[in-house]
mmCIF file of C-alpha atoms in Angstrom:
data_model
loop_
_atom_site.group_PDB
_atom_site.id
_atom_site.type_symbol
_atom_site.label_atom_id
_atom_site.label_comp_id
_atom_site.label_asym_id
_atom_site.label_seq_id
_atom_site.Cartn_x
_atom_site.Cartn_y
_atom_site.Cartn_z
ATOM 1 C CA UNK A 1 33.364 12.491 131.342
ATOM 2 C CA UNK A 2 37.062 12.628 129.842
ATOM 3 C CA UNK A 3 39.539 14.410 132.077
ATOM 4 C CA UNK A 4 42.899 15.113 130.718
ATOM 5 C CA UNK A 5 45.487 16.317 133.336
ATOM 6 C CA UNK A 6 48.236 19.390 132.688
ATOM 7 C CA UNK A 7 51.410 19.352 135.052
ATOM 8 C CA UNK A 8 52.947 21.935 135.743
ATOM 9 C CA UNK A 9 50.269 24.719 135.122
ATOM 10 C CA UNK A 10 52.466 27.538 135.959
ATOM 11 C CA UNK A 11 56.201 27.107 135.102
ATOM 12 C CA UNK A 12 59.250 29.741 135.473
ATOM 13 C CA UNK A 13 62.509 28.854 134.545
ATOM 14 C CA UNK A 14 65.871 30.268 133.688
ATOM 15 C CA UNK A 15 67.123 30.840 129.938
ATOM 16 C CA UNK A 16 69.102 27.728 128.837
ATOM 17 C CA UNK A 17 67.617 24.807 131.224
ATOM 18 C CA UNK A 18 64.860 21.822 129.954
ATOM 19 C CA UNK A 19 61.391 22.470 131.347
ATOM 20 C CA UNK A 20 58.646 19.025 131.112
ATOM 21 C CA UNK A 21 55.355 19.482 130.584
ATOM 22 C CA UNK A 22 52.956 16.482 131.129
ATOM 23 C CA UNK A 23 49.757 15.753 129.616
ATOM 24 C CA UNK A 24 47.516 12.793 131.222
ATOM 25 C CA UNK A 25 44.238 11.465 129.981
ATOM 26 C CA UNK A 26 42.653 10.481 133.767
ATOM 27 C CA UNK A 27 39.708 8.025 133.007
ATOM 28 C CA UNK A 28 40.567 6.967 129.359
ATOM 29 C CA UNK A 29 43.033 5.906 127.039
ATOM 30 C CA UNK A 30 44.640 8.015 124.296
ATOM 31 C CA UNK A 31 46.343 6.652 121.265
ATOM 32 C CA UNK A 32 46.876 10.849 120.104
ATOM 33 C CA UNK A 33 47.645 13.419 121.951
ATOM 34 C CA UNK A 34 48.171 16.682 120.330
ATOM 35 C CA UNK A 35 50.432 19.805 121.485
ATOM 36 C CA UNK A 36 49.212 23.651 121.148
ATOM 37 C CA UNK A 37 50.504 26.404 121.866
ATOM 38 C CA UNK A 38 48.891 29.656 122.798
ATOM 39 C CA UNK A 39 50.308 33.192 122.357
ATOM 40 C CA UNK A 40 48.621 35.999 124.617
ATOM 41 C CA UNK A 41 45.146 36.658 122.520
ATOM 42 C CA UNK A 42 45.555 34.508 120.035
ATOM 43 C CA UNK A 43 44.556 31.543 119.187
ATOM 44 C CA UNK A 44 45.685 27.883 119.691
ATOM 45 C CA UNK A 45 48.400 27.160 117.446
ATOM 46 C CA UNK A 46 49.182 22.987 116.810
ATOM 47 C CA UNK A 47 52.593 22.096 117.586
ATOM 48 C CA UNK A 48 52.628 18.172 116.818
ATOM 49 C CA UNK A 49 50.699 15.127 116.706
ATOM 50 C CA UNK A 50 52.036 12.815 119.719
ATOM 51 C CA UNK A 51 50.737 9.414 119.038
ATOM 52 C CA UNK A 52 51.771 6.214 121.118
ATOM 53 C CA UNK A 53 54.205 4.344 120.935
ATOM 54 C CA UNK A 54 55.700 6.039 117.658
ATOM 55 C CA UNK A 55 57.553 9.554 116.505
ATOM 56 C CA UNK A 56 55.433 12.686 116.953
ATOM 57 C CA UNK A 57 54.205 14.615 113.483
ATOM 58 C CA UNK A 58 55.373 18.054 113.909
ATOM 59 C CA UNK A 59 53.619 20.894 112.239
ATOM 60 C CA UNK A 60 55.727 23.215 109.769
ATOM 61 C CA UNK A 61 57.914 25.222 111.695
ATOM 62 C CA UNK A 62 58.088 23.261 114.796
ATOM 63 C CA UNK A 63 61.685 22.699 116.099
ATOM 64 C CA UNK A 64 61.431 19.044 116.656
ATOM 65 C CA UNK A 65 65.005 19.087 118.709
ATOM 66 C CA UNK A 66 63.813 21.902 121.092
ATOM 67 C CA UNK A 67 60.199 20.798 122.030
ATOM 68 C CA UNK A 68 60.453 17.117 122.652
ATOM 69 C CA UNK A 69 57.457 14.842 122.582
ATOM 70 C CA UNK A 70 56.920 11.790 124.207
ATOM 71 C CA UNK A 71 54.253 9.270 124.242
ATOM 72 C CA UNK A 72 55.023 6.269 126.166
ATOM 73 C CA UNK A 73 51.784 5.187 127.443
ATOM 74 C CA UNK A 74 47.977 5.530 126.401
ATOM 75 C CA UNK A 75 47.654 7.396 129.253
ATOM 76 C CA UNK A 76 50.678 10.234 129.308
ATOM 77 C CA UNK A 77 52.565 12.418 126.829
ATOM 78 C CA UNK A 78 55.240 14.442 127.717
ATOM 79 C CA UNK A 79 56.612 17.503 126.030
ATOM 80 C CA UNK A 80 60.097 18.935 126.822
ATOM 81 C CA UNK A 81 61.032 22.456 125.915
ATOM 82 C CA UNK A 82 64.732 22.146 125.462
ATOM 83 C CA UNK A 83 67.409 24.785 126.648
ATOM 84 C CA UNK A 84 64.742 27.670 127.034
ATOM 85 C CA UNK A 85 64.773 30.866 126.100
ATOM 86 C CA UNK A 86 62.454 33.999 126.208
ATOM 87 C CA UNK A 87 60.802 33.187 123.162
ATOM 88 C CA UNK A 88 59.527 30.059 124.288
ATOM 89 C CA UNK A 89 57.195 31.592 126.630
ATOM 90 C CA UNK A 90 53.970 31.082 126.055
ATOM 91 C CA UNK A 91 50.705 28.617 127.149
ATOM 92 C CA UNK A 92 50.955 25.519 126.412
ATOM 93 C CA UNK A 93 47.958 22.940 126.148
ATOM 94 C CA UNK A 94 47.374 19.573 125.163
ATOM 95 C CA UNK A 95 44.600 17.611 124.291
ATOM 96 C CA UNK A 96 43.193 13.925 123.841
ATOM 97 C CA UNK A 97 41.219 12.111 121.783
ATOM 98 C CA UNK A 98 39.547 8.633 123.189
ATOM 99 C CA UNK A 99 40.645 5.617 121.264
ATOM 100 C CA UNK A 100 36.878 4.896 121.324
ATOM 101 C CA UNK A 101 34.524 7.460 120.798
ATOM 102 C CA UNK A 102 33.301 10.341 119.155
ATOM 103 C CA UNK A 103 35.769 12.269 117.612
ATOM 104 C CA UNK A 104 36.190 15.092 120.432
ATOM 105 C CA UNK A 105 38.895 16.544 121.923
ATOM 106 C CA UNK A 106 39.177 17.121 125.443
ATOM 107 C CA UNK A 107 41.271 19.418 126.694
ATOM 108 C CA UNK A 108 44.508 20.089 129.838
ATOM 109 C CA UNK A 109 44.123 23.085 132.094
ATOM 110 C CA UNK A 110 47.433 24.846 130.030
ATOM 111 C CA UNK A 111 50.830 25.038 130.948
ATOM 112 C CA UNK A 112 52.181 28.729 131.350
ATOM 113 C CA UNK A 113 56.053 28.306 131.126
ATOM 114 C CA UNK A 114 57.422 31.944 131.359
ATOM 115 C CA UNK A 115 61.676 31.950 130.894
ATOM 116 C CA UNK A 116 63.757 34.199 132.313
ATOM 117 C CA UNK B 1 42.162 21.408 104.332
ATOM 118 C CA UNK B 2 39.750 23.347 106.290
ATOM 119 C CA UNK B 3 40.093 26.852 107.543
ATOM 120 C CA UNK B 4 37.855 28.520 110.318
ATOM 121 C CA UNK B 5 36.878 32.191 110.172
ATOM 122 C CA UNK B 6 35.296 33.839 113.070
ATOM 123 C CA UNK B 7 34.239 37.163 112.085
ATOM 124 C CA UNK B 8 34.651 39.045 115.067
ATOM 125 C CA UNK B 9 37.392 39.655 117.405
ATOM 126 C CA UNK B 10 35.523 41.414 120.246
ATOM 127 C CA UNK B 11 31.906 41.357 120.843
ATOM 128 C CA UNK B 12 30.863 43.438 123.906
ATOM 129 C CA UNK B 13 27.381 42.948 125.566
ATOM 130 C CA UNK B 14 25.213 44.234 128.148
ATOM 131 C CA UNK B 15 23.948 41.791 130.656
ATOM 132 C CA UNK B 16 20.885 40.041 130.153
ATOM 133 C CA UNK B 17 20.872 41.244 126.722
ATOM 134 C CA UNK B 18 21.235 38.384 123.844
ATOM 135 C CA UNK B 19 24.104 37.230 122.115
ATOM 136 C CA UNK B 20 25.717 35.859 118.595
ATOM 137 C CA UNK B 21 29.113 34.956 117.604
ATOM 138 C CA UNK B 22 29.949 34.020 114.222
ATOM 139 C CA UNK B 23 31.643 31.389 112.550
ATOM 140 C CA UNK B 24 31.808 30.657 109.224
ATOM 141 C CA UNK B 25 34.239 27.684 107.854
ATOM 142 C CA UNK B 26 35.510 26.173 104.665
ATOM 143 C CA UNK B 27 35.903 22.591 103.330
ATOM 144 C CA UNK B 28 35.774 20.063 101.074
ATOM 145 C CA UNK B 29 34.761 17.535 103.427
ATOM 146 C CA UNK B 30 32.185 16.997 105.644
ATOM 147 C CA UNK B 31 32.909 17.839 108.808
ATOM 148 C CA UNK B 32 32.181 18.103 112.550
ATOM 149 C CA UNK B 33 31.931 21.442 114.270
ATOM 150 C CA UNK B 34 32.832 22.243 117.813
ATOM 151 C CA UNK B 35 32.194 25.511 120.051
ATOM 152 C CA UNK B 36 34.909 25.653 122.693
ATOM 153 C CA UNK B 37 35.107 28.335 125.856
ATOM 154 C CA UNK B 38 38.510 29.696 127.272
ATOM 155 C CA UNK B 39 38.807 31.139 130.695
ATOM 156 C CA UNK B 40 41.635 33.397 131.627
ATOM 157 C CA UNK B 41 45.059 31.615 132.090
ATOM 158 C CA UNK B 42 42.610 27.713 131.574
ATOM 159 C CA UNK B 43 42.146 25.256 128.944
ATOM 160 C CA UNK B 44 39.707 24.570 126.528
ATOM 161 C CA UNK B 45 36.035 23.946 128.037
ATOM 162 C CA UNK B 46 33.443 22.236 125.173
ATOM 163 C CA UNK B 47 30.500 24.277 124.635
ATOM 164 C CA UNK B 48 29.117 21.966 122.216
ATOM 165 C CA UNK B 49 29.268 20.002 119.148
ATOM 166 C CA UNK B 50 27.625 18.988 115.564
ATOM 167 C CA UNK B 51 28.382 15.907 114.596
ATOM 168 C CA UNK B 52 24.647 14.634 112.706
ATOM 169 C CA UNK B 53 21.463 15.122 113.276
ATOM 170 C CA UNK B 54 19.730 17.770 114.062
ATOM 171 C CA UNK B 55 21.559 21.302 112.557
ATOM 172 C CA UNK B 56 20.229 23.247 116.444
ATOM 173 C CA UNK B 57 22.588 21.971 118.649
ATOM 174 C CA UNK B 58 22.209 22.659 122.299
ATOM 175 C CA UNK B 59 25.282 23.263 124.413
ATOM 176 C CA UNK B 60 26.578 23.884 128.656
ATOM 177 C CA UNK B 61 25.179 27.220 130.098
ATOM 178 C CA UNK B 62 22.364 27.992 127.943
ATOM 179 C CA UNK B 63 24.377 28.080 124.388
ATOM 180 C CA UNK B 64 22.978 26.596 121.598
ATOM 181 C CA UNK B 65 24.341 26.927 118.065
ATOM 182 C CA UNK B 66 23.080 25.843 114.453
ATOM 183 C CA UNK B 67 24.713 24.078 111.815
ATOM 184 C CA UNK B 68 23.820 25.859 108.456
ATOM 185 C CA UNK B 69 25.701 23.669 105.417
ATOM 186 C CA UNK B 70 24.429 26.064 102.534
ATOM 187 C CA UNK B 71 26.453 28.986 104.684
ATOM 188 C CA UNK B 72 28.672 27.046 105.797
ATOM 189 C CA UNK B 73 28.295 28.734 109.235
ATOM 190 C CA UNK B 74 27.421 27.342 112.498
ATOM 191 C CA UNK B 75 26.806 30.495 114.621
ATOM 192 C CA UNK B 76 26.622 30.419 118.357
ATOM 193 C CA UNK B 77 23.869 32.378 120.607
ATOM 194 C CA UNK B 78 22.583 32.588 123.811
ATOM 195 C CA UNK B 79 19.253 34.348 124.582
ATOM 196 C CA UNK B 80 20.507 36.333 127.926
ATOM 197 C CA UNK B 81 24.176 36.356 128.303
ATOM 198 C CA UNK B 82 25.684 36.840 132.507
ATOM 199 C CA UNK B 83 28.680 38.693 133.441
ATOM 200 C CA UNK B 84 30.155 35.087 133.812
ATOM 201 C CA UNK B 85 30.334 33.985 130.477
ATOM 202 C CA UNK B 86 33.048 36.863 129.657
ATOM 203 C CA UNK B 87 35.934 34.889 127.987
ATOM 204 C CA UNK B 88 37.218 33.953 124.716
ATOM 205 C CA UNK B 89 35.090 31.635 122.445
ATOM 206 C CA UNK B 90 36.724 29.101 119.816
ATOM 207 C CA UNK B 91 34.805 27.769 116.771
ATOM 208 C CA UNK B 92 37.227 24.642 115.587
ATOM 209 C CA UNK B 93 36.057 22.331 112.806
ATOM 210 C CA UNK B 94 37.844 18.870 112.015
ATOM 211 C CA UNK B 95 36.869 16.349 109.056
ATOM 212 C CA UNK B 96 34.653 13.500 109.381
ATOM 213 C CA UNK B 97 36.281 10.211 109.980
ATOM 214 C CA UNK B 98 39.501 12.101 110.267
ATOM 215 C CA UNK B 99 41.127 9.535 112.449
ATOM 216 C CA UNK B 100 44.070 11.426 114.001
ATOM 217 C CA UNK B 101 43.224 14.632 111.988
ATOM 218 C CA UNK B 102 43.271 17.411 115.078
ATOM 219 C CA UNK B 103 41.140 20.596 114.984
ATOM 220 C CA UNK B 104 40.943 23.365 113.436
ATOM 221 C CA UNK B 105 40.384 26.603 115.654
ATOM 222 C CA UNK B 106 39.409 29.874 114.419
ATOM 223 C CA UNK B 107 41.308 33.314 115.573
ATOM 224 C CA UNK B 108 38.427 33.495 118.542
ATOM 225 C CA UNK B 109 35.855 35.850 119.807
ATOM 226 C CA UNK B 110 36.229 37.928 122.806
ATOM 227 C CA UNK B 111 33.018 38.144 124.352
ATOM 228 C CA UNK B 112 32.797 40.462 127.184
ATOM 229 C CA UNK B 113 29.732 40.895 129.410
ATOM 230 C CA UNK B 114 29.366 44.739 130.582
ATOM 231 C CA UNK B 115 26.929 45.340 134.007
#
């Protein structure tokens, strides 16, 4: 089935320095990826829309300047949480859709990124 | 738009005993309905999904779930629940033929297995 990839899953960084998250579909192609984020028992909030080869949509709220999307490939999106700080902690998963297919999401292991 | 309610924040649950966790949603489109399972500190695991067909949809480890339009509700169960399936459950709904529409996740449900 679908695989989707999460690097790094645990993350700890300093206040004030860029921390890359990357989000790999392994055995299919992806023309959107989308960004969550996950506050301790809650529930998955969407960040953006990362689609391929164009601008991500960012949800309302979203500081497009500090979390950075990328999606260069139909196989990889990055996101880049820029200059850190506490409040940025938090889990962060991504998901894929197949380009072909049923319209289900398959889901990355999460990203923990705690900042110092 | 559509909006996801699950009902419940916590549902605790002897062992062996049976199981429901309720979802109720809200649209003006039709729409596909997903069950998802979280594990402590891991991603989102599918459970199952309606997408046509028959409304009983079976699911991974024994869940099944059933896709009632009138109530708008597409409840999950599982006849005898194990210590194992203590985690958080997600109902998430997204429109048909949405394209690049993503889900839409309820709050969750805590479900947590006692011995």
């Amino acid at each position: 089935g679908a695989v989707v990839s999460q690097h790094p899953s645990w993350v700890i960084c300093k206040s004030g320095t860029s921390v890359k998250i990357e989000c790999r579909s392994l055995d299919f192609q992806a023309t959107t990826m989308f960004w969550y984020r996950q506050f301790p028992k809650q529930s998955l909030m969407l960040m953006a829309t990362s689609n391929e080869g164009s601008k991500a949509t960012y949800e309302q709220g979203v500081e497009k300047d500090k979390f950075l999307i990328n999606h260069a490939s139909l196989t990889l999106s990055t996101l880049t949480v820029t200059s850190a700080h506490p409040e940025d902690s938090s889990f962060y998963i991504c998901s894929a859709r197949p380009s072909k297919g049923a319209n289900v999401l398959t889901f990355g292991a999460g990203s923990r990124l705690t900042v110092l | 738009a559509q909006s996801v309610t699950q009902l419940d924040s916590q549902v605790p649950v002897f062992e062996e005993a049976p199981v429901e966790l309720r979802c109720n949603y809200s649209s003006s489109v039709s729409v596909y309905l997903f069950w998802y399972v979280q594990y402590p500190n891991q991603g989102l695991q599918l459970l199952l999904k309606y997408l046509s067909g028959s409304t009983l949809v079976k699911g991974i480890n024994g869940f099944e779930a059933e896709f009632n339009k009138s109530q708008t509700s597409f409840h999950l169960r599982k006849p005898s629940v194990h210590i194992s399936d203590t985690a958080e459950y997600f109902c998430a709904v997204s429109p048909r033929n949405s394209g690049n529409t993503p889900l839409v996740f309820g709050k969750g449900t805590r479900l947590s297995v006692i011995a």
